[in-house]
XYZ file of C-alpha atoms in Angstrom:
387
model
C -16.515 -53.578 -20.951
C -14.733 -55.417 -23.779
C -15.190 -59.148 -24.308
C -12.230 -61.473 -23.733
C -11.367 -63.584 -26.789
C -8.889 -66.417 -26.211
C -7.069 -68.289 -28.994
C -5.349 -71.603 -28.244
C -2.419 -72.796 -30.352
C 0.305 -71.232 -32.483
C 0.175 -73.500 -35.512
C -1.321 -72.563 -38.869
C -4.820 -72.401 -37.386
C -3.919 -70.407 -34.292
C -1.377 -68.007 -35.781
C -3.478 -67.367 -38.875
C -6.638 -66.818 -36.830
C -4.880 -64.329 -34.545
C -3.745 -62.292 -37.564
C -7.251 -62.341 -39.033
C -8.964 -61.614 -35.716
C -6.760 -58.594 -35.062
C -7.470 -57.179 -38.513
C -11.268 -57.464 -38.106
C -11.839 -56.610 -34.435
C -11.241 -52.862 -34.607
C -10.233 -52.935 -30.935
C -13.640 -54.244 -29.871
C -12.270 -57.055 -27.639
C -9.275 -58.087 -25.555
C -7.321 -60.859 -27.297
C -5.275 -63.442 -25.387
C -3.168 -65.964 -27.299
C -1.967 -69.124 -25.508
C 0.566 -71.657 -26.768
C 3.065 -74.035 -25.211
C 5.836 -72.548 -27.382
C 6.650 -68.910 -28.046
C 6.947 -69.276 -31.806
C 4.949 -70.313 -34.835
C 6.374 -73.408 -36.543
C 6.059 -73.752 -40.319
C 5.217 -77.399 -39.737
C 5.051 -78.544 -43.356
C 8.742 -77.592 -43.687
C 9.883 -78.842 -40.251
C 11.124 -82.098 -41.810
C 14.009 -80.047 -43.260
C 15.462 -79.969 -39.727
C 15.973 -83.744 -39.861
C 18.789 -83.209 -42.328
C 20.011 -79.803 -41.104
C 19.050 -78.602 -37.601
C 20.095 -75.031 -38.431
C 16.948 -74.730 -40.583
C 15.005 -74.294 -37.334
C 15.895 -70.590 -37.450
C 14.022 -70.282 -40.749
C 10.932 -72.363 -39.915
C 10.211 -70.798 -36.516
C 8.732 -67.305 -36.246
C 8.608 -65.646 -32.797
C 5.056 -64.843 -31.744
C 6.080 -61.219 -31.236
C 6.603 -61.016 -35.006
C 3.147 -62.481 -35.646
C 0.823 -60.691 -33.218
C 0.083 -57.016 -32.690
C 1.213 -55.292 -29.449
C -2.396 -55.193 -28.240
C -2.673 -59.006 -28.121
C -1.534 -60.610 -24.858
C 0.522 -63.786 -25.273
C 0.929 -66.498 -22.602
C 3.420 -69.312 -23.090
C 1.752 -72.147 -21.209
C 0.462 -75.677 -21.689
C -3.314 -76.007 -21.720
C -4.443 -78.553 -19.145
C -8.187 -78.349 -19.773
C -11.142 -76.270 -20.896
C -14.119 -75.709 -18.584
C -16.878 -74.628 -20.939
C -19.402 -74.247 -18.106
C -17.266 -71.686 -16.266
C -15.711 -70.377 -19.507
C -12.200 -70.917 -18.250
C -9.020 -72.261 -19.864
C -7.047 -74.206 -17.257
C -3.265 -74.050 -17.585
C -0.708 -76.593 -16.414
C 0.925 -74.063 -14.092
C -2.338 -73.763 -12.156
C -3.448 -70.459 -13.654
C -6.888 -69.942 -15.201
C -7.728 -67.673 -18.139
C -11.351 -66.610 -18.472
C -12.975 -66.134 -21.857
C -16.138 -64.828 -23.408
C -15.268 -66.480 -26.715
C -12.741 -69.237 -27.317
C -11.041 -70.532 -30.466
C -9.513 -74.002 -30.054
C -6.667 -74.400 -32.541
C -4.205 -76.497 -30.538
C -3.621 -79.033 -33.280
C -3.431 -82.755 -32.752
C -1.173 -85.446 -31.387
C 0.002 -88.657 -33.001
C -2.430 -91.585 -33.025
C -0.893 -94.983 -32.249
C -4.073 -97.013 -32.871
C -3.439 -99.330 -29.941
C -0.438 -100.978 -31.627
C 1.546 -102.717 -28.888
C 4.871 -101.016 -28.158
C 4.524 -98.290 -30.780
C 4.028 -95.370 -28.388
C 6.965 -96.485 -26.232
C 9.502 -97.031 -29.012
C 8.653 -94.729 -31.934
C 9.664 -91.148 -32.582
C 7.021 -88.833 -34.032
C 6.990 -85.639 -36.127
C 4.534 -83.159 -34.616
C 6.882 -80.421 -33.367
C 10.274 -78.810 -33.806
C 11.656 -80.853 -30.922
C 10.435 -84.001 -32.680
C 12.298 -83.099 -35.889
C 15.490 -82.312 -33.979
C 15.105 -85.548 -32.013
C 14.879 -87.534 -35.252
C 18.049 -85.815 -36.507
C 19.895 -86.756 -33.316
C 18.677 -90.363 -33.383
C 19.583 -90.835 -37.053
C 23.005 -89.211 -36.528
C 23.737 -91.450 -33.552
C 22.679 -94.584 -35.425
C 24.728 -93.584 -38.470
C 27.820 -92.984 -36.325
C 27.642 -96.557 -35.008
C 26.995 -98.125 -38.424
C 29.422 -99.639 -40.920
C 29.127 -100.508 -44.584
C 28.766 -104.165 -43.642
C 26.296 -103.372 -40.865
C 24.250 -100.297 -41.888
C 21.815 -98.560 -39.569
C 18.174 -99.258 -40.334
C 15.645 -96.442 -40.105
C 12.010 -97.509 -40.366
C 9.385 -94.881 -41.197
C 5.852 -96.049 -40.448
C 3.156 -94.431 -42.593
C 3.571 -93.223 -46.178
C 1.387 -90.140 -46.036
C 2.794 -86.638 -46.545
C 4.842 -86.671 -43.332
C 6.200 -90.169 -43.859
C 7.253 -89.528 -47.449
C 8.922 -86.198 -46.633
C 10.652 -87.683 -43.570
C 12.055 -90.579 -45.601
C 13.224 -88.128 -48.255
C 15.094 -85.966 -45.741
C 16.797 -88.982 -44.154
C 17.903 -90.060 -47.631
C 19.393 -86.601 -48.219
C 21.170 -86.785 -44.847
C 22.579 -90.211 -45.776
C 23.866 -88.913 -49.104
C 25.219 -85.617 -47.744
C 27.290 -87.360 -45.072
C 28.044 -90.630 -46.836
C 26.285 -92.437 -43.994
C 25.523 -96.142 -44.068
C 21.737 -96.149 -43.606
C 18.971 -98.367 -44.941
C 15.614 -96.569 -45.095
C 12.432 -98.652 -44.915
C 9.076 -96.946 -45.563
C 6.158 -99.076 -44.332
C 2.544 -98.408 -45.360
C -0.369 -100.661 -44.414
C -2.442 -99.713 -47.456
C -1.513 -100.696 -50.989
C 0.124 -97.464 -52.180
C 2.148 -94.537 -50.914
C 0.085 -91.405 -50.192
C -3.085 -93.501 -49.885
C -6.388 -92.191 -51.254
C -4.654 -89.810 -53.656
C -4.480 -89.839 -57.443
C -2.597 -92.871 -58.881
C -0.500 -90.588 -61.095
C 0.741 -88.699 -58.033
C 1.324 -91.944 -56.153
C 3.412 -93.282 -59.019
C 5.489 -90.107 -59.293
C 6.241 -90.154 -55.572
C 7.120 -93.841 -55.569
C 9.510 -93.284 -58.478
C 11.356 -90.546 -56.598
C 11.478 -92.483 -53.341
C 12.943 -95.503 -55.111
C 15.469 -93.265 -56.903
C 16.495 -92.015 -53.433
C 17.095 -95.646 -52.346
C 14.115 -95.728 -50.000
C 12.777 -99.276 -49.705
C 8.961 -99.253 -49.861
C 6.758 -101.869 -48.187
C 2.996 -101.620 -48.765
C -0.057 -103.753 -48.127
C 0.709 -104.977 -44.587
C 0.110 -103.105 -41.340
C 2.486 -102.831 -38.409
C 0.974 -105.025 -35.711
C 3.480 -104.811 -32.868
C 6.763 -103.156 -31.936
C 9.468 -103.912 -29.387
C 12.766 -102.152 -28.698
C 14.511 -103.807 -31.644
C 11.913 -105.150 -34.064
C 8.837 -104.069 -36.017
C 6.373 -106.897 -36.659
C 4.469 -106.459 -39.918
C 1.428 -108.419 -41.008
C 1.244 -112.074 -39.983
C 4.859 -113.148 -40.253
C 7.224 -110.353 -41.403
C 9.790 -108.878 -39.019
C 12.051 -105.856 -39.492
C 14.849 -104.987 -37.076
C 15.505 -101.286 -36.669
C 17.855 -98.775 -35.093
C 15.473 -95.827 -35.400
C 11.681 -96.062 -35.720
C 9.584 -93.060 -36.765
C 5.787 -93.189 -36.745
C 3.741 -90.773 -38.878
C 0.589 -92.853 -39.211
C -2.317 -90.747 -37.955
C -3.713 -88.025 -35.708
C -5.988 -87.727 -32.710
C -7.204 -84.835 -30.565
C -5.246 -83.475 -27.629
C -6.069 -84.513 -24.077
C -6.573 -80.856 -23.084
C -10.027 -80.865 -24.684
C -11.066 -84.328 -23.498
C -13.295 -83.001 -20.715
C -14.574 -79.916 -22.550
C -18.368 -80.000 -22.779
C -18.556 -79.740 -26.565
C -19.532 -82.352 -29.123
C -16.502 -84.455 -30.101
C -15.784 -87.548 -32.139
C -15.507 -90.353 -29.593
C -12.826 -92.206 -31.508
C -10.468 -89.331 -32.292
C -11.317 -86.772 -29.557
C -11.518 -84.039 -32.204
C -14.176 -81.343 -31.835
C -17.061 -81.139 -34.297
C -17.478 -77.657 -35.768
C -19.680 -76.267 -38.503
C -18.762 -74.371 -41.647
C -18.650 -71.201 -39.517
C -16.297 -72.999 -37.038
C -18.963 -72.833 -34.319
C -19.334 -75.840 -32.044
C -22.518 -76.816 -30.236
C -21.418 -74.281 -27.588
C -21.898 -70.867 -29.214
C -19.008 -69.469 -27.155
C -16.510 -71.998 -28.522
C -15.089 -72.207 -32.039
C -12.731 -74.946 -33.276
C -10.359 -75.093 -36.231
C -7.466 -77.052 -37.754
C -6.421 -80.546 -36.671
C -8.194 -80.068 -33.337
C -11.519 -79.996 -35.186
C -13.620 -81.972 -37.622
C -14.906 -79.099 -39.721
C -18.141 -79.670 -41.616
C -18.162 -79.210 -45.379
C -20.713 -79.671 -48.172
C -21.123 -83.357 -48.978
C -20.051 -86.252 -46.801
C -16.399 -85.480 -46.075
C -15.102 -82.907 -43.555
C -12.240 -80.546 -44.331
C -8.899 -82.387 -44.537
C -6.480 -82.033 -41.599
C -3.803 -80.327 -43.706
C -1.737 -77.165 -43.514
C -3.475 -75.857 -46.644
C -6.923 -76.265 -45.095
C -5.894 -74.711 -41.770
C -4.296 -71.771 -43.579
C -7.474 -71.076 -45.539
C -9.783 -71.653 -42.577
C -7.850 -69.379 -40.223
C -8.803 -66.244 -42.167
C -12.531 -66.999 -41.924
C -12.372 -68.243 -38.335
C -10.674 -65.065 -37.148
C -13.177 -62.924 -39.028
C -16.085 -64.924 -37.581
C -14.825 -64.459 -34.040
C -14.742 -60.715 -34.680
C -18.225 -60.887 -36.180
C -19.543 -62.709 -33.130
C -18.073 -60.031 -30.842
C -19.745 -57.332 -32.973
C -23.079 -59.160 -33.121
C -22.839 -59.656 -36.886
C -23.885 -62.766 -38.874
C -21.186 -65.357 -39.458
C -19.859 -66.467 -42.823
C -19.420 -70.067 -43.957
C -16.112 -71.465 -45.156
C -15.676 -73.984 -47.954
C -12.306 -75.614 -48.490
C -10.705 -74.818 -51.861
C -8.200 -77.506 -52.814
C -5.454 -75.668 -54.676
C -3.370 -78.776 -55.298
C -0.736 -80.907 -53.606
C 3.025 -80.409 -53.501
C 5.209 -83.016 -51.777
C 8.969 -82.925 -51.316
C 11.236 -85.957 -51.508
C 14.502 -84.489 -50.286
C 15.574 -81.744 -52.665
C 13.059 -82.876 -55.278
C 9.325 -82.230 -55.299
C 6.190 -83.442 -57.028
C 3.163 -81.226 -57.679
C -0.327 -82.414 -58.575
C -3.561 -80.703 -59.653
C -2.167 -77.241 -58.936
C -4.545 -74.496 -59.975
C -3.680 -72.644 -63.173
C -1.019 -75.196 -64.179
C -1.797 -77.006 -67.446
C -0.048 -80.268 -66.425
C -1.766 -82.432 -63.807
C 1.402 -83.924 -62.274
C 4.919 -82.562 -62.633
C 8.280 -82.489 -60.893
C 11.630 -80.895 -61.560
C 12.512 -77.248 -61.001
C 8.931 -75.944 -61.407
C 7.678 -78.187 -58.577
C 10.666 -77.352 -56.384
C 10.132 -73.598 -56.861
C 6.425 -74.014 -56.190
C 7.153 -75.852 -52.932
C 9.460 -73.059 -51.824
C 6.945 -70.442 -52.912
C 4.142 -71.921 -50.831
C 6.266 -71.818 -47.674
C 7.559 -68.328 -48.457
C 4.084 -66.974 -49.058
C 2.828 -68.294 -45.721
C 5.832 -66.856 -43.866
C 5.251 -63.483 -45.547
C 1.534 -63.574 -44.688
C 2.010 -64.478 -41.043
C 5.122 -62.347 -40.357
C 7.036 -60.401 -43.014
C 8.395 -60.487 -46.550
C 11.897 -60.187 -45.085
C 11.465 -63.427 -43.147
C 10.190 -65.138 -46.284
C 13.194 -64.034 -48.340
C 15.544 -65.140 -45.579
C 13.944 -68.597 -45.399
C 13.812 -69.215 -49.163
C 17.214 -70.983 -49.602
C 16.416 -73.562 -46.893
C 12.917 -74.495 -48.019
């Protein structure tokens, strides 16, 4: 009797692992794929929907175009994982049994206990989030005047915060809207902990897009009208967007696997095994061990790379073969600021940091390559103009 392999999540980790698993299993197990949406979202391009909601058709790929006919797909929200009984518990009351489980359900936004932030801020973790930001910005812009512009505050100047601010700036310029954009980062520079040359290039482009940058003071409290920053600064807002961190999903809170107590993310080794040899974890849902002191970064690039090895390792476990270890290979960083982009430390490029048309084409190419890998070249070509 074939083993039952269950994969949770349809993000980069889940969708990529399903493709890899199918290619390595040789029909040796029954595969069930579970996600709360029936599509794969190209999340690192979802911010494009803030400016133009029609882009959703290009950044969502139906699961039927990702998986093989032999894989069973269930659209359902995961309520919990019972590792003792080897059961995935779904919100609709159904249970799905597994012999081997891959947890790739991503993460949710971390609010760090900041008073009022969860209640009043929009986030960017899904397609619905991006469309919700578009609607909120459009509504605020419609009520604004030149003498009384709408204020959009973006909390967190990491990748998501920078790209969100850039898209709102493009929306403002495309529609001639009266919007002030405030990007707030508690640390001293945008894209903290990255190379100063990249930080400077991004800051230059944000300032050229009329994004006001505030660094060095953390948001301490939020109410329905005002963001309180540091000890005495206040900033009134019409729309507040928070992109400041990640934490694990509640669905795995009670799973009997070793997790980080602070973030609720599952510890997994370089083979993606957890301390339960029936459970593997990948992507933002996991803290994946790597050589040295730092785990793999919670990025799309890392999840994309890891998914291939995780899927193969699941197939190897089913076949009773030894597992392979994965080491993250940083191929560089490409960040968009509206229509512009900045690239840094990209492999095989002689310049460490560059922008302009080469960076913009590279940004498009990365998205197109992923879409081609996970679905088809036709989908990639179709999506190219909107990336």
